[in-house]
JSON list of C-alpha atoms in Angstrom, two decimals:
[
{"chain": "A", "resi": 1, "resn": "THR", "atom": "CA", "xyz": [29.01, -9.92, 4.02]},
{"chain": "A", "resi": 2, "resn": "PRO", "atom": "CA", "xyz": [27.48, -7.47, 6.57]},
{"chain": "A", "resi": 3, "resn": "PHE", "atom": "CA", "xyz": [29.90, -4.98, 4.58]},
{"chain": "A", "resi": 4, "resn": "ASN", "atom": "CA", "xyz": [28.00, -4.91, 1.55]},
{"chain": "A", "resi": 5, "resn": "ALA", "atom": "CA", "xyz": [24.04, -5.59, 2.83]},
{"chain": "A", "resi": 6, "resn": "GLU", "atom": "CA", "xyz": [23.09, -2.03, 2.31]},
{"chain": "A", "resi": 7, "resn": "ARG", "atom": "CA", "xyz": [24.17, -2.55, -1.33]},
{"chain": "A", "resi": 8, "resn": "ARG", "atom": "CA", "xyz": [22.38, -5.64, -1.64]},
{"chain": "A", "resi": 9, "resn": "ASP", "atom": "CA", "xyz": [19.18, -4.02, -0.18]},
{"chain": "A", "resi": 10, "resn": "TRP", "atom": "CA", "xyz": [19.94, -1.48, -2.71]},
{"chain": "A", "resi": 11, "resn": "LEU", "atom": "CA", "xyz": [20.09, -3.75, -5.55]},
{"chain": "A", "resi": 12, "resn": "LYS", "atom": "CA", "xyz": [16.57, -5.47, -4.57]},
{"chain": "A", "resi": 13, "resn": "GLN", "atom": "CA", "xyz": [14.91, -1.86, -4.84]},
{"chain": "A", "resi": 14, "resn": "GLY", "atom": "CA", "xyz": [16.09, -1.21, -8.20]},
{"chain": "A", "resi": 15, "resn": "GLY", "atom": "CA", "xyz": [19.29, -0.55, -8.26]},
{"chain": "A", "resi": 16, "resn": "GLY", "atom": "CA", "xyz": [20.66, 2.80, -9.98]},
{"chain": "A", "resi": 17, "resn": "LEU", "atom": "CA", "xyz": [23.40, 5.20, -8.67]},
{"chain": "A", "resi": 18, "resn": "ALA", "atom": "CA", "xyz": [24.48, 4.22, -5.31]},
{"chain": "A", "resi": 19, "resn": "ASN", "atom": "CA", "xyz": [26.62, 6.79, -3.92]},
{"chain": "A", "resi": 20, "resn": "VAL", "atom": "CA", "xyz": [28.76, 9.76, -5.19]},
{"chain": "A", "resi": 21, "resn": "ALA", "atom": "CA", "xyz": [32.17, 9.53, -4.47]},
{"chain": "A", "resi": 22, "resn": "LEU", "atom": "CA", "xyz": [33.99, 12.94, -3.45]},
{"chain": "A", "resi": 23, "resn": "ALA", "atom": "CA", "xyz": [37.75, 13.48, -3.95]},
{"chain": "A", "resi": 24, "resn": "THR", "atom": "CA", "xyz": [39.82, 14.75, -1.29]},
{"chain": "A", "resi": 25, "resn": "ASP", "atom": "CA", "xyz": [43.56, 15.60, -0.31]},
{"chain": "A", "resi": 26, "resn": "GLY", "atom": "CA", "xyz": [42.96, 14.43, 3.19]},
{"chain": "A", "resi": 27, "resn": "ALA", "atom": "CA", "xyz": [41.00, 11.45, 4.30]},
{"chain": "A", "resi": 28, "resn": "ASP", "atom": "CA", "xyz": [41.72, 12.66, 7.86]},
{"chain": "A", "resi": 29, "resn": "LEU", "atom": "CA", "xyz": [40.74, 16.58, 7.03]},
{"chain": "A", "resi": 30, "resn": "ALA", "atom": "CA", "xyz": [37.33, 15.13, 5.56]},
{"chain": "A", "resi": 31, "resn": "PHE", "atom": "CA", "xyz": [36.72, 12.50, 9.17]},
{"chain": "A", "resi": 32, "resn": "GLU", "atom": "CA", "xyz": [37.45, 15.67, 11.20]},
{"chain": "A", "resi": 33, "resn": "THR", "atom": "CA", "xyz": [35.05, 18.18, 9.05]},
{"chain": "A", "resi": 34, "resn": "PHE", "atom": "CA", "xyz": [32.36, 15.48, 8.89]},
{"chain": "A", "resi": 35, "resn": "THR", "atom": "CA", "xyz": [32.73, 14.74, 12.61]},
{"chain": "A", "resi": 36, "resn": "ALA", "atom": "CA", "xyz": [32.62, 18.30, 13.60]},
{"chain": "A", "resi": 37, "resn": "ALA", "atom": "CA", "xyz": [29.18, 18.21, 11.46]},
{"chain": "A", "resi": 38, "resn": "GLY", "atom": "CA", "xyz": [27.58, 15.85, 13.54]},
{"chain": "A", "resi": 39, "resn": "LEU", "atom": "CA", "xyz": [27.65, 13.26, 10.12]},
{"chain": "A", "resi": 40, "resn": "GLU", "atom": "CA", "xyz": [29.13, 10.68, 12.39]},
{"chain": "A", "resi": 41, "resn": "PRO", "atom": "CA", "xyz": [31.54, 9.54, 9.89]},
{"chain": "A", "resi": 42, "resn": "ASP", "atom": "CA", "xyz": [33.28, 6.10, 9.78]},
{"chain": "A", "resi": 43, "resn": "PRO", "atom": "CA", "xyz": [36.92, 6.58, 10.51]},
{"chain": "A", "resi": 44, "resn": "PRO", "atom": "CA", "xyz": [39.58, 6.42, 7.35]},
{"chain": "A", "resi": 45, "resn": "LEU", "atom": "CA", "xyz": [39.54, 2.76, 5.78]},
{"chain": "A", "resi": 46, "resn": "ALA", "atom": "CA", "xyz": [43.00, 2.30, 4.04]},
{"chain": "A", "resi": 47, "resn": "PHE", "atom": "CA", "xyz": [42.86, -0.26, 1.03]},
{"chain": "A", "resi": 48, "resn": "ASP", "atom": "CA", "xyz": [44.45, -1.11, -2.55]},
{"chain": "A", "resi": 49, "resn": "ARG", "atom": "CA", "xyz": [43.72, -2.88, -5.61]},
{"chain": "A", "resi": 50, "resn": "ALA", "atom": "CA", "xyz": [46.00, -4.13, -8.39]},
{"chain": "A", "resi": 51, "resn": "VAL", "atom": "CA", "xyz": [46.20, -2.26, -11.29]},
{"chain": "A", "resi": 52, "resn": "GLY", "atom": "CA", "xyz": [48.53, -3.05, -14.89]},
{"chain": "A", "resi": 53, "resn": "VAL", "atom": "CA", "xyz": [49.68, 0.28, -15.95]},
{"chain": "A", "resi": 54, "resn": "LEU", "atom": "CA", "xyz": [51.97, 0.45, -18.89]},
{"chain": "A", "resi": 55, "resn": "GLY", "atom": "CA", "xyz": [52.00, -3.44, -18.84]},
{"chain": "A", "resi": 56, "resn": "ARG", "atom": "CA", "xyz": [53.36, -3.08, -15.31]},
{"chain": "A", "resi": 57, "resn": "PRO", "atom": "CA", "xyz": [51.78, -4.41, -11.98]},
{"chain": "A", "resi": 58, "resn": "GLU", "atom": "CA", "xyz": [51.28, -2.04, -9.49]},
{"chain": "A", "resi": 59, "resn": "ARG", "atom": "CA", "xyz": [48.97, -1.16, -6.41]},
{"chain": "A", "resi": 60, "resn": "ALA", "atom": "CA", "xyz": [46.46, 1.77, -6.23]},
{"chain": "A", "resi": 61, "resn": "LYS", "atom": "CA", "xyz": [45.83, 2.71, -2.96]},
{"chain": "A", "resi": 62, "resn": "PHE", "atom": "CA", "xyz": [43.16, 4.69, -1.16]},
{"chain": "A", "resi": 63, "resn": "ARG", "atom": "CA", "xyz": [41.48, 5.84, 1.88]},
{"chain": "A", "resi": 64, "resn": "THR", "atom": "CA", "xyz": [38.08, 6.33, 2.10]},
{"chain": "A", "resi": 65, "resn": "VAL", "atom": "CA", "xyz": [35.59, 8.00, 4.56]},
{"chain": "A", "resi": 66, "resn": "ARG", "atom": "CA", "xyz": [31.76, 6.86, 4.40]},
{"chain": "A", "resi": 67, "resn": "ILE", "atom": "CA", "xyz": [28.96, 8.58, 5.87]},
{"chain": "A", "resi": 68, "resn": "PRO", "atom": "CA", "xyz": [26.25, 6.58, 7.41]},
{"chain": "A", "resi": 69, "resn": "LYS", "atom": "CA", "xyz": [23.12, 5.94, 5.74]},
{"chain": "A", "resi": 70, "resn": "THR", "atom": "CA", "xyz": [21.28, 7.73, 8.95]},
{"chain": "A", "resi": 71, "resn": "HIS", "atom": "CA", "xyz": [22.88, 10.94, 7.33]},
{"chain": "A", "resi": 72, "resn": "MET", "atom": "CA", "xyz": [22.11, 10.44, 3.60]},
{"chain": "A", "resi": 73, "resn": "PRO", "atom": "CA", "xyz": [20.39, 13.24, 1.68]},
{"chain": "A", "resi": 74, "resn": "VAL", "atom": "CA", "xyz": [18.61, 10.54, -0.55]},
{"chain": "A", "resi": 75, "resn": "VAL", "atom": "CA", "xyz": [22.13, 9.98, -2.44]},
{"chain": "A", "resi": 76, "resn": "GLY", "atom": "CA", "xyz": [24.83, 8.45, -0.60]},
{"chain": "A", "resi": 77, "resn": "PHE", "atom": "CA", "xyz": [28.45, 10.19, -0.31]},
{"chain": "A", "resi": 78, "resn": "PHE", "atom": "CA", "xyz": [31.84, 8.80, 0.54]},
{"chain": "A", "resi": 79, "resn": "VAL", "atom": "CA", "xyz": [35.47, 10.39, 0.63]},
{"chain": "A", "resi": 80, "resn": "CYS", "atom": "CA", "xyz": [38.24, 9.15, -1.15]},
{"chain": "A", "resi": 81, "resn": "GLU", "atom": "CA", "xyz": [41.88, 10.10, -0.78]},
{"chain": "A", "resi": 82, "resn": "HIS", "atom": "CA", "xyz": [43.85, 8.74, -3.94]},
{"chain": "A", "resi": 83, "resn": "LEU", "atom": "CA", "xyz": [47.38, 8.05, -2.33]},
{"chain": "A", "resi": 84, "resn": "THR", "atom": "CA", "xyz": [48.56, 6.93, -6.26]},
{"chain": "A", "resi": 85, "resn": "PRO", "atom": "CA", "xyz": [46.64, 8.93, -8.53]},
{"chain": "A", "resi": 86, "resn": "GLN", "atom": "CA", "xyz": [49.23, 8.28, -11.44]},
{"chain": "A", "resi": 87, "resn": "PHE", "atom": "CA", "xyz": [47.78, 4.74, -11.08]},
{"chain": "A", "resi": 88, "resn": "VAL", "atom": "CA", "xyz": [44.06, 5.75, -11.42]},
{"chain": "A", "resi": 89, "resn": "TYR", "atom": "CA", "xyz": [43.98, 9.02, -13.57]},
{"chain": "A", "resi": 90, "resn": "ARG", "atom": "CA", "xyz": [45.33, 7.81, -16.84]},
{"chain": "A", "resi": 91, "resn": "PRO", "atom": "CA", "xyz": [45.15, 9.89, -20.09]},
{"chain": "A", "resi": 92, "resn": "GLU", "atom": "CA", "xyz": [44.74, 6.64, -22.27]},
{"chain": "A", "resi": 93, "resn": "TRP", "atom": "CA", "xyz": [41.98, 5.52, -19.66]},
{"chain": "A", "resi": 94, "resn": "ALA", "atom": "CA", "xyz": [40.09, 8.85, -20.11]},
{"chain": "A", "resi": 95, "resn": "ARG", "atom": "CA", "xyz": [39.43, 8.43, -24.15]},
{"chain": "A", "resi": 96, "resn": "HIS", "atom": "CA", "xyz": [35.79, 6.87, -24.72]},
{"chain": "A", "resi": 97, "resn": "PRO", "atom": "CA", "xyz": [34.32, 5.92, -27.90]},
{"chain": "A", "resi": 98, "resn": "ASN", "atom": "CA", "xyz": [31.50, 8.27, -27.02]},
{"chain": "A", "resi": 99, "resn": "GLY", "atom": "CA", "xyz": [33.98, 11.33, -26.44]},
{"chain": "A", "resi": 100, "resn": "ALA", "atom": "CA", "xyz": [32.92, 11.58, -22.66]},
{"chain": "A", "resi": 101, "resn": "ARG", "atom": "CA", "xyz": [34.90, 13.62, -20.86]},
{"chain": "A", "resi": 102, "resn": "GLY", "atom": "CA", "xyz": [33.96, 13.78, -17.11]},
{"chain": "A", "resi": 103, "resn": "ILE", "atom": "CA", "xyz": [30.81, 14.10, -14.86]},
{"chain": "A", "resi": 104, "resn": "LEU", "atom": "CA", "xyz": [29.06, 17.17, -14.70]},
{"chain": "A", "resi": 105, "resn": "GLY", "atom": "CA", "xyz": [26.50, 16.32, -12.10]},
{"chain": "A", "resi": 106, "resn": "VAL", "atom": "CA", "xyz": [23.59, 14.24, -10.31]},
{"chain": "A", "resi": 107, "resn": "SER", "atom": "CA", "xyz": [20.03, 15.01, -10.17]},
{"chain": "A", "resi": 108, "resn": "VAL", "atom": "CA", "xyz": [18.05, 13.45, -7.28]},
{"chain": "A", "resi": 109, "resn": "ILE", "atom": "CA", "xyz": [14.42, 13.48, -7.31]},
{"chain": "A", "resi": 110, "resn": "ALA", "atom": "CA", "xyz": [12.82, 14.86, -3.69]},
{"chain": "A", "resi": 111, "resn": "GLU", "atom": "CA", "xyz": [9.46, 15.19, -3.06]},
{"chain": "A", "resi": 112, "resn": "ASP", "atom": "CA", "xyz": [10.95, 18.48, -0.61]},
{"chain": "A", "resi": 113, "resn": "PRO", "atom": "CA", "xyz": [14.23, 19.71, -1.95]},
{"chain": "A", "resi": 114, "resn": "ALA", "atom": "CA", "xyz": [14.30, 22.17, 0.33]},
{"chain": "A", "resi": 115, "resn": "HIS", "atom": "CA", "xyz": [14.18, 19.78, 3.24]},
{"chain": "A", "resi": 116, "resn": "TRP", "atom": "CA", "xyz": [17.59, 18.59, 2.48]},
{"chain": "A", "resi": 117, "resn": "ILE", "atom": "CA", "xyz": [19.26, 22.00, 2.60]},
{"chain": "A", "resi": 118, "resn": "PRO", "atom": "CA", "xyz": [20.48, 21.83, 6.20]},
{"chain": "A", "resi": 119, "resn": "VAL", "atom": "CA", "xyz": [21.69, 18.20, 5.74]},
{"chain": "A", "resi": 120, "resn": "LEU", "atom": "CA", "xyz": [23.50, 19.27, 2.65]},
{"chain": "A", "resi": 121, "resn": "GLU", "atom": "CA", "xyz": [25.17, 22.27, 4.62]},
{"chain": "A", "resi": 122, "resn": "ARG", "atom": "CA", "xyz": [26.75, 19.87, 6.93]},
{"chain": "A", "resi": 123, "resn": "TYR", "atom": "CA", "xyz": [28.29, 18.10, 4.28]},
{"chain": "A", "resi": 124, "resn": "PHE", "atom": "CA", "xyz": [29.25, 21.32, 1.89]},
{"chain": "A", "resi": 125, "resn": "GLY", "atom": "CA", "xyz": [29.26, 24.34, 4.51]},
{"chain": "A", "resi": 126, "resn": "ALA", "atom": "CA", "xyz": [26.78, 27.17, 5.05]},
{"chain": "A", "resi": 127, "resn": "GLY", "atom": "CA", "xyz": [25.51, 28.92, 1.70]},
{"chain": "A", "resi": 128, "resn": "CYS", "atom": "CA", "xyz": [26.46, 25.65, -0.77]},
{"chain": "A", "resi": 129, "resn": "ALA", "atom": "CA", "xyz": [22.54, 25.58, -1.66]},
{"chain": "A", "resi": 130, "resn": "ARG", "atom": "CA", "xyz": [20.79, 28.01, -4.04]},
{"chain": "A", "resi": 131, "resn": "ARG", "atom": "CA", "xyz": [17.28, 27.86, -4.79]},
{"chain": "A", "resi": 132, "resn": "ASP", "atom": "CA", "xyz": [16.91, 27.71, -8.94]},
{"chain": "A", "resi": 133, "resn": "ALA", "atom": "CA", "xyz": [12.59, 28.06, -8.67]},
{"chain": "A", "resi": 134, "resn": "SER", "atom": "CA", "xyz": [11.75, 24.94, -6.71]},
{"chain": "A", "resi": 135, "resn": "ASP", "atom": "CA", "xyz": [15.04, 23.03, -7.47]},
{"chain": "A", "resi": 136, "resn": "VAL", "atom": "CA", "xyz": [18.00, 23.05, -4.92]},
{"chain": "A", "resi": 137, "resn": "VAL", "atom": "CA", "xyz": [21.47, 22.63, -6.31]},
{"chain": "A", "resi": 138, "resn": "VAL", "atom": "CA", "xyz": [24.57, 22.24, -4.53]},
{"chain": "A", "resi": 139, "resn": "SER", "atom": "CA", "xyz": [27.66, 23.62, -6.79]},
{"chain": "A", "resi": 140, "resn": "VAL", "atom": "CA", "xyz": [30.69, 21.41, -5.69]},
{"chain": "A", "resi": 141, "resn": "SER", "atom": "CA", "xyz": [34.40, 22.73, -6.20]},
{"chain": "A", "resi": 142, "resn": "SER", "atom": "CA", "xyz": [35.93, 20.09, -8.71]},
{"chain": "A", "resi": 143, "resn": "ARG", "atom": "CA", "xyz": [39.26, 18.81, -10.55]},
{"chain": "A", "resi": 144, "resn": "ALA", "atom": "CA", "xyz": [37.60, 19.22, -13.86]},
{"chain": "A", "resi": 145, "resn": "GLU", "atom": "CA", "xyz": [40.51, 17.45, -15.47]},
{"chain": "A", "resi": 146, "resn": "ARG", "atom": "CA", "xyz": [39.60, 14.36, -13.16]},
{"chain": "A", "resi": 147, "resn": "GLY", "atom": "CA", "xyz": [35.59, 14.45, -13.90]},
{"chain": "A", "resi": 148, "resn": "THR", "atom": "CA", "xyz": [35.25, 13.93, -10.39]},
{"chain": "A", "resi": 149, "resn": "PHE", "atom": "CA", "xyz": [33.87, 15.78, -7.08]},
{"chain": "A", "resi": 150, "resn": "GLU", "atom": "CA", "xyz": [36.35, 17.21, -4.81]},
{"chain": "A", "resi": 151, "resn": "ALA", "atom": "CA", "xyz": [35.52, 17.64, -1.01]},
{"chain": "A", "resi": 152, "resn": "THR", "atom": "CA", "xyz": [37.25, 20.36, 0.69]},
{"chain": "A", "resi": 153, "resn": "GLY", "atom": "CA", "xyz": [35.17, 21.01, 3.72]},
{"chain": "A", "resi": 154, "resn": "ARG", "atom": "CA", "xyz": [34.20, 24.10, 2.29]},
{"chain": "A", "resi": 155, "resn": "VAL", "atom": "CA", "xyz": [32.57, 25.28, -1.17]},
{"chain": "A", "resi": 156, "resn": "PRO", "atom": "CA", "xyz": [33.17, 28.63, -2.86]},
{"chain": "A", "resi": 157, "resn": "ARG", "atom": "CA", "xyz": [30.02, 31.02, -2.47]},
{"chain": "A", "resi": 158, "resn": "SER", "atom": "CA", "xyz": [30.91, 32.04, -6.36]},
{"chain": "A", "resi": 159, "resn": "ALA", "atom": "CA", "xyz": [30.54, 28.53, -7.56]},
{"chain": "A", "resi": 160, "resn": "ARG", "atom": "CA", "xyz": [27.53, 27.58, -10.05]},
{"chain": "A", "resi": 161, "resn": "GLU", "atom": "CA", "xyz": [26.03, 24.82, -11.86]},
{"chain": "A", "resi": 162, "resn": "ASP", "atom": "CA", "xyz": [27.88, 25.98, -15.13]},
{"chain": "A", "resi": 163, "resn": "SER", "atom": "CA", "xyz": [31.06, 26.67, -13.28]},
{"chain": "A", "resi": 164, "resn": "GLY", "atom": "CA", "xyz": [31.42, 23.24, -11.66]},
{"chain": "A", "resi": 165, "resn": "HIS", "atom": "CA", "xyz": [29.90, 19.89, -10.49]},
{"chain": "A", "resi": 166, "resn": "PHE", "atom": "CA", "xyz": [26.70, 20.13, -9.47]},
{"chain": "A", "resi": 167, "resn": "ILE", "atom": "CA", "xyz": [23.89, 18.01, -7.44]},
{"chain": "A", "resi": 168, "resn": "ARG", "atom": "CA", "xyz": [20.18, 19.22, -8.31]},
{"chain": "A", "resi": 169, "resn": "TYR", "atom": "CA", "xyz": [17.37, 18.41, -6.21]},
{"chain": "A", "resi": 170, "resn": "LEU", "atom": "CA", "xyz": [14.27, 18.38, -7.67]},
{"chain": "A", "resi": 171, "resn": "ASP", "atom": "CA", "xyz": [10.70, 17.26, -7.28]},
{"chain": "A", "resi": 172, "resn": "ARG", "atom": "CA", "xyz": [8.75, 15.00, -10.13]},
{"chain": "A", "resi": 173, "resn": "ALA", "atom": "CA", "xyz": [6.79, 18.22, -11.59]},
{"chain": "A", "resi": 174, "resn": "SER", "atom": "CA", "xyz": [9.87, 19.86, -11.95]},
{"chain": "A", "resi": 175, "resn": "TRP", "atom": "CA", "xyz": [11.66, 16.42, -13.12]},
{"chain": "A", "resi": 176, "resn": "ALA", "atom": "CA", "xyz": [8.80, 16.03, -16.01]},
{"chain": "A", "resi": 177, "resn": "ARG", "atom": "CA", "xyz": [9.33, 19.76, -17.16]},
{"chain": "A", "resi": 178, "resn": "ARG", "atom": "CA", "xyz": [13.27, 19.07, -17.61]},
{"chain": "A", "resi": 179, "resn": "TYR", "atom": "CA", "xyz": [12.69, 15.54, -18.95]},
{"chain": "A", "resi": 180, "resn": "PRO", "atom": "CA", "xyz": [9.80, 15.06, -20.72]},
{"chain": "A", "resi": 181, "resn": "GLY", "atom": "CA", "xyz": [8.90, 11.85, -21.65]},
{"chain": "A", "resi": 182, "resn": "VAL", "atom": "CA", "xyz": [11.51, 10.38, -19.36]},
{"chain": "A", "resi": 183, "resn": "GLU", "atom": "CA", "xyz": [9.87, 7.90, -16.30]},
{"chain": "A", "resi": 184, "resn": "PRO", "atom": "CA", "xyz": [12.01, 7.04, -13.47]},
{"chain": "A", "resi": 185, "resn": "VAL", "atom": "CA", "xyz": [11.84, 3.37, -12.77]},
{"chain": "A", "resi": 186, "resn": "ARG", "atom": "CA", "xyz": [11.58, 3.99, -8.86]},
{"chain": "A", "resi": 187, "resn": "PRO", "atom": "CA", "xyz": [9.04, 5.37, -6.79]},
{"chain": "A", "resi": 188, "resn": "GLY", "atom": "CA", "xyz": [9.84, 7.62, -3.90]},
{"chain": "A", "resi": 189, "resn": "ASP", "atom": "CA", "xyz": [13.02, 9.92, -3.52]},
{"chain": "A", "resi": 190, "resn": "HIS", "atom": "CA", "xyz": [15.89, 8.53, -5.21]},
{"chain": "A", "resi": 191, "resn": "PRO", "atom": "CA", "xyz": [19.25, 9.40, -7.29]},
{"chain": "A", "resi": 192, "resn": "ALA", "atom": "CA", "xyz": [17.97, 9.51, -10.81]},
{"chain": "A", "resi": 193, "resn": "LEU", "atom": "CA", "xyz": [20.32, 11.23, -13.19]},
{"chain": "A", "resi": 194, "resn": "LEU", "atom": "CA", "xyz": [23.53, 11.42, -14.11]},
{"chain": "A", "resi": 195, "resn": "SER", "atom": "CA", "xyz": [24.88, 14.27, -16.59]},
{"chain": "A", "resi": 196, "resn": "LEU", "atom": "CA", "xyz": [28.17, 13.93, -18.42]},
{"chain": "A", "resi": 197, "resn": "ARG", "atom": "CA", "xyz": [30.31, 16.08, -20.46]},
{"chain": "A", "resi": 198, "resn": "VAL", "atom": "CA", "xyz": [31.25, 15.01, -24.05]},
{"chain": "A", "resi": 199, "resn": "GLU", "atom": "CA", "xyz": [33.28, 16.61, -26.52]},
{"chain": "A", "resi": 200, "resn": "SER", "atom": "CA", "xyz": [30.40, 16.47, -29.17]},
{"chain": "A", "resi": 201, "resn": "LEU", "atom": "CA", "xyz": [27.00, 15.95, -28.88]},
{"chain": "A", "resi": 202, "resn": "ALA", "atom": "CA", "xyz": [26.63, 14.96, -32.79]},
{"chain": "A", "resi": 203, "resn": "ALA", "atom": "CA", "xyz": [29.38, 12.40, -32.02]},
{"chain": "A", "resi": 204, "resn": "CYS", "atom": "CA", "xyz": [27.90, 10.88, -29.07]},
{"chain": "A", "resi": 205, "resn": "ALA", "atom": "CA", "xyz": [24.54, 10.56, -30.66]},
{"chain": "A", "resi": 206, "resn": "ALA", "atom": "CA", "xyz": [25.94, 8.97, -33.86]},
{"chain": "A", "resi": 207, "resn": "LEU", "atom": "CA", "xyz": [27.77, 6.48, -31.66]},
{"chain": "A", "resi": 208, "resn": "LEU", "atom": "CA", "xyz": [24.74, 5.78, -29.40]},
{"chain": "A", "resi": 209, "resn": "GLU", "atom": "CA", "xyz": [22.16, 5.35, -32.46]},
{"chain": "A", "resi": 210, "resn": "ARG", "atom": "CA", "xyz": [24.63, 3.42, -34.18]},
{"chain": "A", "resi": 211, "resn": "ASP", "atom": "CA", "xyz": [24.79, 0.98, -31.76]},
{"chain": "A", "resi": 212, "resn": "GLY", "atom": "CA", "xyz": [20.96, 0.90, -31.21]},
{"chain": "A", "resi": 213, "resn": "VAL", "atom": "CA", "xyz": [20.56, 2.89, -27.85]},
{"chain": "A", "resi": 214, "resn": "PRO", "atom": "CA", "xyz": [17.10, 4.68, -27.52]},
{"chain": "A", "resi": 215, "resn": "LEU", "atom": "CA", "xyz": [17.76, 8.46, -27.34]},
{"chain": "A", "resi": 216, "resn": "LEU", "atom": "CA", "xyz": [15.62, 11.41, -26.27]},
{"chain": "A", "resi": 217, "resn": "LYS", "atom": "CA", "xyz": [16.58, 14.90, -27.57]},
{"chain": "A", "resi": 218, "resn": "PRO", "atom": "CA", "xyz": [14.40, 17.76, -25.39]},
{"chain": "A", "resi": 219, "resn": "ASP", "atom": "CA", "xyz": [16.58, 20.57, -26.62]},
{"chain": "A", "resi": 220, "resn": "ALA", "atom": "CA", "xyz": [19.71, 21.25, -29.22]},
{"chain": "A", "resi": 221, "resn": "GLU", "atom": "CA", "xyz": [21.95, 20.82, -26.02]},
{"chain": "A", "resi": 222, "resn": "ARG", "atom": "CA", "xyz": [21.24, 17.57, -24.33]},
{"chain": "A", "resi": 223, "resn": "LEU", "atom": "CA", "xyz": [21.15, 13.91, -25.40]},
{"chain": "A", "resi": 224, "resn": "ILE", "atom": "CA", "xyz": [19.13, 11.50, -22.88]},
{"chain": "A", "resi": 225, "resn": "VAL", "atom": "CA", "xyz": [19.24, 7.84, -22.39]},
{"chain": "A", "resi": 226, "resn": "PRO", "atom": "CA", "xyz": [16.15, 6.70, -20.35]},
{"chain": "A", "resi": 227, "resn": "PRO", "atom": "CA", "xyz": [16.51, 4.41, -17.35]},
{"chain": "A", "resi": 228, "resn": "ALA", "atom": "CA", "xyz": [15.35, 1.35, -18.97]},
{"chain": "A", "resi": 229, "resn": "HIS", "atom": "CA", "xyz": [18.43, 1.22, -21.16]},
{"chain": "A", "resi": 230, "resn": "ALA", "atom": "CA", "xyz": [21.04, 2.57, -18.64]},
{"chain": "A", "resi": 231, "resn": "ALA", "atom": "CA", "xyz": [20.73, 0.47, -15.64]},
{"chain": "A", "resi": 232, "resn": "HIS", "atom": "CA", "xyz": [17.94, 2.10, -13.88]},
{"chain": "A", "resi": 233, "resn": "LEU", "atom": "CA", "xyz": [19.63, 5.37, -14.18]},
{"chain": "A", "resi": 234, "resn": "THR", "atom": "CA", "xyz": [18.78, 8.40, -16.61]},
{"chain": "A", "resi": 235, "resn": "LEU", "atom": "CA", "xyz": [21.93, 9.27, -18.61]},
{"chain": "A", "resi": 236, "resn": "GLU", "atom": "CA", "xyz": [22.28, 13.09, -19.70]},
{"chain": "A", "resi": 237, "resn": "PHE", "atom": "CA", "xyz": [24.97, 13.96, -22.00]},
{"chain": "A", "resi": 238, "resn": "ARG", "atom": "CA", "xyz": [25.86, 17.93, -22.60]},
{"chain": "A", "resi": 239, "resn": "GLU", "atom": "CA", "xyz": [29.01, 19.39, -24.06]},
{"chain": "A", "resi": 240, "resn": "ARG", "atom": "CA", "xyz": [28.86, 22.13, -21.04]}
]
């Protein structure tokens, strides 16, 4: 359909991480804020999905706001307001054999990370980005128990990568230093890595090794699954 034409083109280019979902308490507020920032968002779109909760049929309801590709800072963003969070964030659905508890952040390969600071400030507010050597890191306020990003229109100045969710922009030289031996599968700028928080690195490693998943251990605090074994997206497992 015309609605998913962009997604089909993305799959032809190699796939990987398509978008980052930003949770919000109000799709209308996000739409107004993004409009004021000149991001030309689509109007809020309401939809629902059938779900089974404790053996009963329910309808999970959402309102989303999409930002067009013309204002995409390499990675796509959309905002999602959960009207029925009780049908989405279920404790029994948050227990995984690998011990994953949530998303820590996303890393984006960019030839010139600093180039994207003005665009990112239109999403998250002035001062949202900090320099980390040649990298640019945007810290996003979050609901830790949900393991998602939360967009409120502005990000606290005090936010740091180690105290909330982050989006890191880094060039290929920085990538090679942080992830030695991990070769991205796509050329050019692209979202390259998803970082996940786990309860125990040892338990996570044991499960992945038992299942024959290739692992790299660049240091004692991280496990890396190369993109060739994770749908063209590098996975990083950390305890914090």
